[in-house]
Amino acid sequence: MLIMPKLLRTVLSIVLGLVAGSIVNMGLILISGKVIPPPIGADVTTMDGLKASLYLFEPKHFLFPFLAHAIGTLAGASIAVLIAPDKSRVVGYVIGGLFLFGGIANVFLLLGPVWFNTLDILLAYLPAAWLGQVIAPYACAVAE
């Protein structure tokens, strides 16, 4: 009987980590245009508009998408580890893997610059998940 509550709590930690990480990700994406305005003539309101105007983007326009992916993953992994039974770090890597899967899908959907796609896939997801699961116990200790 103890296995089911532990399993449910693990699944719940992953779901809540995904939701929290997605909220952080979208929050950063939504404010990005206010901090670094999109190029003149770029339509970033739709996926088709974004895809059609990516050639107008300079490296500075990719800063917030990278930060959104990395910080969203970090937040999701941290929260998942904090909620997971025994503060299991495995759920942090599950979050990182799921966000990485989304990032890879995004690469194929948007066809952004190779340098950004490479940087994003290699540094935004699994390293952020690792950092999130490492710092989660410290966040818990500070809260107590």
mmCIF file with all atom_site columns, C-alpha atoms in Angstrom:
data_model
loop_
_atom_site.group_PDB
_atom_site.id
_atom_site.type_symbol
_atom_site.label_atom_id
_atom_site.label_alt_id
_atom_site.label_comp_id
_atom_site.label_asym_id
_atom_site.label_entity_id
_atom_site.label_seq_id
_atom_site.pdbx_PDB_ins_code
_atom_site.Cartn_x
_atom_site.Cartn_y
_atom_site.Cartn_z
_atom_site.occupancy
_atom_site.B_iso_or_equiv
_atom_site.pdbx_formal_charge
_atom_site.auth_seq_id
_atom_site.auth_comp_id
_atom_site.auth_asym_id
_atom_site.auth_atom_id
_atom_site.pdbx_PDB_model_num
ATOM 1   C CA . MET A 1 1   ? 0.000  0.000  0.000   1.00 0.00 ? 1   MET A CA 1
ATOM 2   C CA . LEU A 1 2   ? 2.905  2.391  0.548   1.00 0.00 ? 2   LEU A CA 1
ATOM 3   C CA . ILE A 1 3   ? 4.015  2.094  -3.077  1.00 0.00 ? 3   ILE A CA 1
ATOM 4   C CA . MET A 1 4   ? 0.896  3.694  -4.540  1.00 0.00 ? 4   MET A CA 1
ATOM 5   C CA . PRO A 1 5   ? 1.047  6.936  -2.553  1.00 0.00 ? 5   PRO A CA 1
ATOM 6   C CA . LYS A 1 6   ? 4.755  7.216  -3.344  1.00 0.00 ? 6   LYS A CA 1
ATOM 7   C CA . LEU A 1 7   ? 4.079  6.598  -7.033  1.00 0.00 ? 7   LEU A CA 1
ATOM 8   C CA . LEU A 1 8   ? 1.233  9.110  -7.062  1.00 0.00 ? 8   LEU A CA 1
ATOM 9   C CA . ARG A 1 9   ? 3.399  11.711 -5.351  1.00 0.00 ? 9   ARG A CA 1
ATOM 10  C CA . THR A 1 10  ? 6.169  11.107 -7.887  1.00 0.00 ? 10  THR A CA 1
ATOM 11  C CA . VAL A 1 11  ? 3.769  11.538 -10.810 1.00 0.00 ? 11  VAL A CA 1
ATOM 12  C CA . LEU A 1 12  ? 2.288  14.631 -9.172  1.00 0.00 ? 12  LEU A CA 1
ATOM 13  C CA . SER A 1 13  ? 5.760  16.117 -8.689  1.00 0.00 ? 13  SER A CA 1
ATOM 14  C CA . ILE A 1 14  ? 6.493  15.657 -12.396 1.00 0.00 ? 14  ILE A CA 1
ATOM 15  C CA . VAL A 1 15  ? 3.178  17.161 -13.474 1.00 0.00 ? 15  VAL A CA 1
ATOM 16  C CA . LEU A 1 16  ? 3.567  20.156 -11.150 1.00 0.00 ? 16  LEU A CA 1
ATOM 17  C CA . GLY A 1 17  ? 7.181  20.593 -12.246 1.00 0.00 ? 17  GLY A CA 1
ATOM 18  C CA . LEU A 1 18  ? 6.077  20.671 -15.882 1.00 0.00 ? 18  LEU A CA 1
ATOM 19  C CA . VAL A 1 19  ? 3.309  23.167 -15.158 1.00 0.00 ? 19  VAL A CA 1
ATOM 20  C CA . ALA A 1 20  ? 5.563  25.449 -13.086 1.00 0.00 ? 20  ALA A CA 1
ATOM 21  C CA . GLY A 1 21  ? 8.406  25.267 -15.604 1.00 0.00 ? 21  GLY A CA 1
ATOM 22  C CA . SER A 1 22  ? 6.013  26.034 -18.454 1.00 0.00 ? 22  SER A CA 1
ATOM 23  C CA . ILE A 1 23  ? 4.607  29.045 -16.612 1.00 0.00 ? 23  ILE A CA 1
ATOM 24  C CA . VAL A 1 24  ? 8.111  30.414 -16.013 1.00 0.00 ? 24  VAL A CA 1
ATOM 25  C CA . ASN A 1 25  ? 9.047  29.716 -19.644 1.00 0.00 ? 25  ASN A CA 1
ATOM 26  C CA . MET A 1 26  ? 5.978  31.481 -21.049 1.00 0.00 ? 26  MET A CA 1
ATOM 27  C CA . GLY A 1 27  ? 6.324  34.362 -18.612 1.00 0.00 ? 27  GLY A CA 1
ATOM 28  C CA . LEU A 1 28  ? 9.839  35.050 -19.847 1.00 0.00 ? 28  LEU A CA 1
ATOM 29  C CA . ILE A 1 29  ? 8.776  34.712 -23.487 1.00 0.00 ? 29  ILE A CA 1
ATOM 30  C CA . LEU A 1 30  ? 5.893  37.130 -22.924 1.00 0.00 ? 30  LEU A CA 1
ATOM 31  C CA . ILE A 1 31  ? 8.113  39.827 -21.386 1.00 0.00 ? 31  ILE A CA 1
ATOM 32  C CA . SER A 1 32  ? 10.972 39.303 -23.842 1.00 0.00 ? 32  SER A CA 1
ATOM 33  C CA . GLY A 1 33  ? 9.526  41.670 -26.456 1.00 0.00 ? 33  GLY A CA 1
ATOM 34  C CA . LYS A 1 34  ? 9.300  44.438 -23.881 1.00 0.00 ? 34  LYS A CA 1
ATOM 35  C CA . VAL A 1 35  ? 12.951 44.056 -22.872 1.00 0.00 ? 35  VAL A CA 1
ATOM 36  C CA . ILE A 1 36  ? 14.381 43.391 -26.343 1.00 0.00 ? 36  ILE A CA 1
ATOM 37  C CA . PRO A 1 37  ? 11.870 44.510 -28.988 1.00 0.00 ? 37  PRO A CA 1
ATOM 38  C CA . PRO A 1 38  ? 11.521 42.213 -31.992 1.00 0.00 ? 38  PRO A CA 1
ATOM 39  C CA . PRO A 1 39  ? 13.034 43.394 -35.276 1.00 0.00 ? 39  PRO A CA 1
ATOM 40  C CA . ILE A 1 40  ? 11.002 45.856 -37.311 1.00 0.00 ? 40  ILE A CA 1
ATOM 41  C CA . GLY A 1 41  ? 8.690  43.940 -39.621 1.00 0.00 ? 41  GLY A CA 1
ATOM 42  C CA . ALA A 1 42  ? 8.794  40.739 -37.578 1.00 0.00 ? 42  ALA A CA 1
ATOM 43  C CA . ASP A 1 43  ? 5.452  39.168 -36.706 1.00 0.00 ? 43  ASP A CA 1
ATOM 44  C CA . VAL A 1 44  ? 6.019  37.235 -33.492 1.00 0.00 ? 44  VAL A CA 1
ATOM 45  C CA . THR A 1 45  ? 2.334  36.826 -32.662 1.00 0.00 ? 45  THR A CA 1
ATOM 46  C CA . THR A 1 46  ? 1.943  33.541 -34.566 1.00 0.00 ? 46  THR A CA 1
ATOM 47  C CA . MET A 1 47  ? 4.164  30.542 -35.173 1.00 0.00 ? 47  MET A CA 1
ATOM 48  C CA . ASP A 1 48  ? 4.010  31.102 -38.946 1.00 0.00 ? 48  ASP A CA 1
ATOM 49  C CA . GLY A 1 49  ? 4.875  34.783 -38.549 1.00 0.00 ? 49  GLY A CA 1
ATOM 50  C CA . LEU A 1 50  ? 7.764  33.958 -36.247 1.00 0.00 ? 50  LEU A CA 1
ATOM 51  C CA . LYS A 1 51  ? 9.072  31.289 -38.615 1.00 0.00 ? 51  LYS A CA 1
ATOM 52  C CA . ALA A 1 52  ? 8.834  33.665 -41.597 1.00 0.00 ? 52  ALA A CA 1
ATOM 53  C CA . SER A 1 53  ? 10.668 36.484 -39.812 1.00 0.00 ? 53  SER A CA 1
ATOM 54  C CA . LEU A 1 54  ? 13.466 34.566 -38.068 1.00 0.00 ? 54  LEU A CA 1
ATOM 55  C CA . TYR A 1 55  ? 15.926 35.776 -40.698 1.00 0.00 ? 55  TYR A CA 1
ATOM 56  C CA . LEU A 1 56  ? 15.484 39.299 -39.274 1.00 0.00 ? 56  LEU A CA 1
ATOM 57  C CA . PHE A 1 57  ? 16.563 38.262 -35.773 1.00 0.00 ? 57  PHE A CA 1
ATOM 58  C CA . GLU A 1 58  ? 19.952 39.232 -34.385 1.00 0.00 ? 58  GLU A CA 1
ATOM 59  C CA . PRO A 1 59  ? 21.745 37.224 -31.666 1.00 0.00 ? 59  PRO A CA 1
ATOM 60  C CA . LYS A 1 60  ? 20.293 39.518 -28.970 1.00 0.00 ? 60  LYS A CA 1
ATOM 61  C CA . HIS A 1 61  ? 16.776 38.372 -29.939 1.00 0.00 ? 61  HIS A CA 1
ATOM 62  C CA . PHE A 1 62  ? 17.657 34.800 -28.969 1.00 0.00 ? 62  PHE A CA 1
ATOM 63  C CA . LEU A 1 63  ? 18.711 35.693 -25.409 1.00 0.00 ? 63  LEU A CA 1
ATOM 64  C CA . PHE A 1 64  ? 15.249 35.509 -23.861 1.00 0.00 ? 64  PHE A CA 1
ATOM 65  C CA . PRO A 1 65  ? 14.199 32.302 -25.629 1.00 0.00 ? 65  PRO A CA 1
ATOM 66  C CA . PHE A 1 66  ? 17.366 30.658 -24.289 1.00 0.00 ? 66  PHE A CA 1
ATOM 67  C CA . LEU A 1 67  ? 16.788 32.040 -20.796 1.00 0.00 ? 67  LEU A CA 1
ATOM 68  C CA . ALA A 1 68  ? 13.132 30.974 -20.918 1.00 0.00 ? 68  ALA A CA 1
ATOM 69  C CA . HIS A 1 69  ? 14.099 27.425 -21.825 1.00 0.00 ? 69  HIS A CA 1
ATOM 70  C CA . ALA A 1 70  ? 16.871 27.184 -19.235 1.00 0.00 ? 70  ALA A CA 1
ATOM 71  C CA . ILE A 1 71  ? 15.152 28.965 -16.335 1.00 0.00 ? 71  ILE A CA 1
ATOM 72  C CA . GLY A 1 72  ? 11.830 27.242 -17.044 1.00 0.00 ? 72  GLY A CA 1
ATOM 73  C CA . THR A 1 73  ? 13.566 23.869 -16.929 1.00 0.00 ? 73  THR A CA 1
ATOM 74  C CA . LEU A 1 74  ? 15.495 24.833 -13.788 1.00 0.00 ? 74  LEU A CA 1
ATOM 75  C CA . ALA A 1 75  ? 12.311 25.961 -12.014 1.00 0.00 ? 75  ALA A CA 1
ATOM 76  C CA . GLY A 1 76  ? 10.372 22.880 -13.085 1.00 0.00 ? 76  GLY A CA 1
ATOM 77  C CA . ALA A 1 77  ? 13.142 20.498 -12.027 1.00 0.00 ? 77  ALA A CA 1
ATOM 78  C CA . SER A 1 78  ? 13.589 22.235 -8.662  1.00 0.00 ? 78  SER A CA 1
ATOM 79  C CA . ILE A 1 79  ? 9.895  22.133 -7.867  1.00 0.00 ? 79  ILE A CA 1
ATOM 80  C CA . ALA A 1 80  ? 9.586  18.515 -8.945  1.00 0.00 ? 80  ALA A CA 1
ATOM 81  C CA . VAL A 1 81  ? 12.490 17.498 -6.692  1.00 0.00 ? 81  VAL A CA 1
ATOM 82  C CA . LEU A 1 82  ? 11.054 19.442 -3.746  1.00 0.00 ? 82  LEU A CA 1
ATOM 83  C CA . ILE A 1 83  ? 7.705  17.658 -4.070  1.00 0.00 ? 83  ILE A CA 1
ATOM 84  C CA . ALA A 1 84  ? 9.021  14.187 -4.933  1.00 0.00 ? 84  ALA A CA 1
ATOM 85  C CA . PRO A 1 85  ? 9.172  11.490 -2.260  1.00 0.00 ? 85  PRO A CA 1
ATOM 86  C CA . ASP A 1 86  ? 12.581 11.413 -0.573  1.00 0.00 ? 86  ASP A CA 1
ATOM 87  C CA . LYS A 1 87  ? 13.509 14.508 -2.652  1.00 0.00 ? 87  LYS A CA 1
ATOM 88  C CA . SER A 1 88  ? 14.390 12.144 -5.508  1.00 0.00 ? 88  SER A CA 1
ATOM 89  C CA . ARG A 1 89  ? 16.622 13.832 -8.050  1.00 0.00 ? 89  ARG A CA 1
ATOM 90  C CA . VAL A 1 90  ? 15.418 11.502 -10.798 1.00 0.00 ? 90  VAL A CA 1
ATOM 91  C CA . VAL A 1 91  ? 12.290 13.605 -11.305 1.00 0.00 ? 91  VAL A CA 1
ATOM 92  C CA . GLY A 1 92  ? 14.512 16.603 -12.049 1.00 0.00 ? 92  GLY A CA 1
ATOM 93  C CA . TYR A 1 93  ? 16.070 14.712 -14.931 1.00 0.00 ? 93  TYR A CA 1
ATOM 94  C CA . VAL A 1 94  ? 12.630 13.597 -16.102 1.00 0.00 ? 94  VAL A CA 1
ATOM 95  C CA . ILE A 1 95  ? 11.614 17.267 -16.274 1.00 0.00 ? 95  ILE A CA 1
ATOM 96  C CA . GLY A 1 96  ? 14.826 18.085 -18.137 1.00 0.00 ? 96  GLY A CA 1
ATOM 97  C CA . GLY A 1 97  ? 14.209 15.265 -20.593 1.00 0.00 ? 97  GLY A CA 1
ATOM 98  C CA . LEU A 1 98  ? 10.628 16.330 -21.238 1.00 0.00 ? 98  LEU A CA 1
ATOM 99  C CA . PHE A 1 99  ? 11.636 19.950 -21.778 1.00 0.00 ? 99  PHE A CA 1
ATOM 100 C CA . LEU A 1 100 ? 14.501 18.759 -24.005 1.00 0.00 ? 100 LEU A CA 1
ATOM 101 C CA . PHE A 1 101 ? 11.990 16.797 -26.087 1.00 0.00 ? 101 PHE A CA 1
ATOM 102 C CA . GLY A 1 102 ? 9.955  20.000 -26.475 1.00 0.00 ? 102 GLY A CA 1
ATOM 103 C CA . GLY A 1 103 ? 13.097 21.914 -27.439 1.00 0.00 ? 103 GLY A CA 1
ATOM 104 C CA . ILE A 1 104 ? 13.984 19.366 -30.108 1.00 0.00 ? 104 ILE A CA 1
ATOM 105 C CA . ALA A 1 105 ? 10.435 19.574 -31.475 1.00 0.00 ? 105 ALA A CA 1
ATOM 106 C CA . ASN A 1 106 ? 10.797 23.369 -31.525 1.00 0.00 ? 106 ASN A CA 1
ATOM 107 C CA . VAL A 1 107 ? 14.005 23.079 -33.555 1.00 0.00 ? 107 VAL A CA 1
ATOM 108 C CA . PHE A 1 108 ? 12.133 21.161 -36.250 1.00 0.00 ? 108 PHE A CA 1
ATOM 109 C CA . LEU A 1 109 ? 9.111  23.484 -36.153 1.00 0.00 ? 109 LEU A CA 1
ATOM 110 C CA . LEU A 1 110 ? 10.926 26.828 -36.314 1.00 0.00 ? 110 LEU A CA 1
ATOM 111 C CA . LEU A 1 111 ? 14.147 25.971 -38.156 1.00 0.00 ? 111 LEU A CA 1
ATOM 112 C CA . GLY A 1 112 ? 16.098 28.656 -36.311 1.00 0.00 ? 112 GLY A CA 1
ATOM 113 C CA . PRO A 1 113 ? 19.813 29.319 -36.730 1.00 0.00 ? 113 PRO A CA 1
ATOM 114 C CA . VAL A 1 114 ? 22.037 26.287 -36.229 1.00 0.00 ? 114 VAL A CA 1
ATOM 115 C CA . TRP A 1 115 ? 24.198 28.091 -33.655 1.00 0.00 ? 115 TRP A CA 1
ATOM 116 C CA . PHE A 1 116 ? 21.161 28.861 -31.482 1.00 0.00 ? 116 PHE A CA 1
ATOM 117 C CA . ASN A 1 117 ? 19.595 25.417 -31.847 1.00 0.00 ? 117 ASN A CA 1
ATOM 118 C CA . THR A 1 118 ? 22.894 23.768 -30.891 1.00 0.00 ? 118 THR A CA 1
ATOM 119 C CA . LEU A 1 119 ? 23.433 26.056 -27.891 1.00 0.00 ? 119 LEU A CA 1
ATOM 120 C CA . ASP A 1 120 ? 19.825 25.664 -26.771 1.00 0.00 ? 120 ASP A CA 1
ATOM 121 C CA . ILE A 1 121 ? 19.717 21.862 -27.031 1.00 0.00 ? 121 ILE A CA 1
ATOM 122 C CA . LEU A 1 122 ? 23.112 21.358 -25.379 1.00 0.00 ? 122 LEU A CA 1
ATOM 123 C CA . LEU A 1 123 ? 22.953 23.953 -22.585 1.00 0.00 ? 123 LEU A CA 1
ATOM 124 C CA . ALA A 1 124 ? 19.373 24.943 -21.808 1.00 0.00 ? 124 ALA A CA 1
ATOM 125 C CA . TYR A 1 125 ? 17.713 21.715 -20.744 1.00 0.00 ? 125 TYR A CA 1
ATOM 126 C CA . LEU A 1 126 ? 19.770 18.956 -19.123 1.00 0.00 ? 126 LEU A CA 1
ATOM 127 C CA . PRO A 1 127 ? 22.337 21.289 -17.489 1.00 0.00 ? 127 PRO A CA 1
ATOM 128 C CA . ALA A 1 128 ? 19.473 23.406 -16.108 1.00 0.00 ? 128 ALA A CA 1
ATOM 129 C CA . ALA A 1 129 ? 17.692 20.267 -14.878 1.00 0.00 ? 129 ALA A CA 1
ATOM 130 C CA . TRP A 1 130 ? 20.906 19.138 -13.178 1.00 0.00 ? 130 TRP A CA 1
ATOM 131 C CA . LEU A 1 131 ? 21.333 22.547 -11.531 1.00 0.00 ? 131 LEU A CA 1
ATOM 132 C CA . GLY A 1 132 ? 17.670 22.588 -10.480 1.00 0.00 ? 132 GLY A CA 1
ATOM 133 C CA . GLN A 1 133 ? 17.863 19.205 -8.802  1.00 0.00 ? 133 GLN A CA 1
ATOM 134 C CA . VAL A 1 134 ? 21.129 20.158 -7.099  1.00 0.00 ? 134 VAL A CA 1
ATOM 135 C CA . ILE A 1 135 ? 19.858 23.465 -5.654  1.00 0.00 ? 135 ILE A CA 1
ATOM 136 C CA . ALA A 1 136 ? 16.392 22.177 -4.653  1.00 0.00 ? 136 ALA A CA 1
ATOM 137 C CA . PRO A 1 137 ? 17.528 20.780 -1.278  1.00 0.00 ? 137 PRO A CA 1
ATOM 138 C CA . TYR A 1 138 ? 19.196 24.105 -0.469  1.00 0.00 ? 138 TYR A CA 1
ATOM 139 C CA . ALA A 1 139 ? 16.003 25.992 -1.308  1.00 0.00 ? 139 ALA A CA 1
ATOM 140 C CA . CYS A 1 140 ? 14.157 23.675 1.043   1.00 0.00 ? 140 CYS A CA 1
ATOM 141 C CA . ALA A 1 141 ? 16.719 24.265 3.809   1.00 0.00 ? 141 ALA A CA 1
ATOM 142 C CA . VAL A 1 142 ? 16.480 28.051 3.392   1.00 0.00 ? 142 VAL A CA 1
ATOM 143 C CA . ALA A 1 143 ? 12.676 27.906 3.612   1.00 0.00 ? 143 ALA A CA 1
ATOM 144 C CA . GLU A 1 144 ? 12.834 26.073 6.931   1.00 0.00 ? 144 GLU A CA 1
#
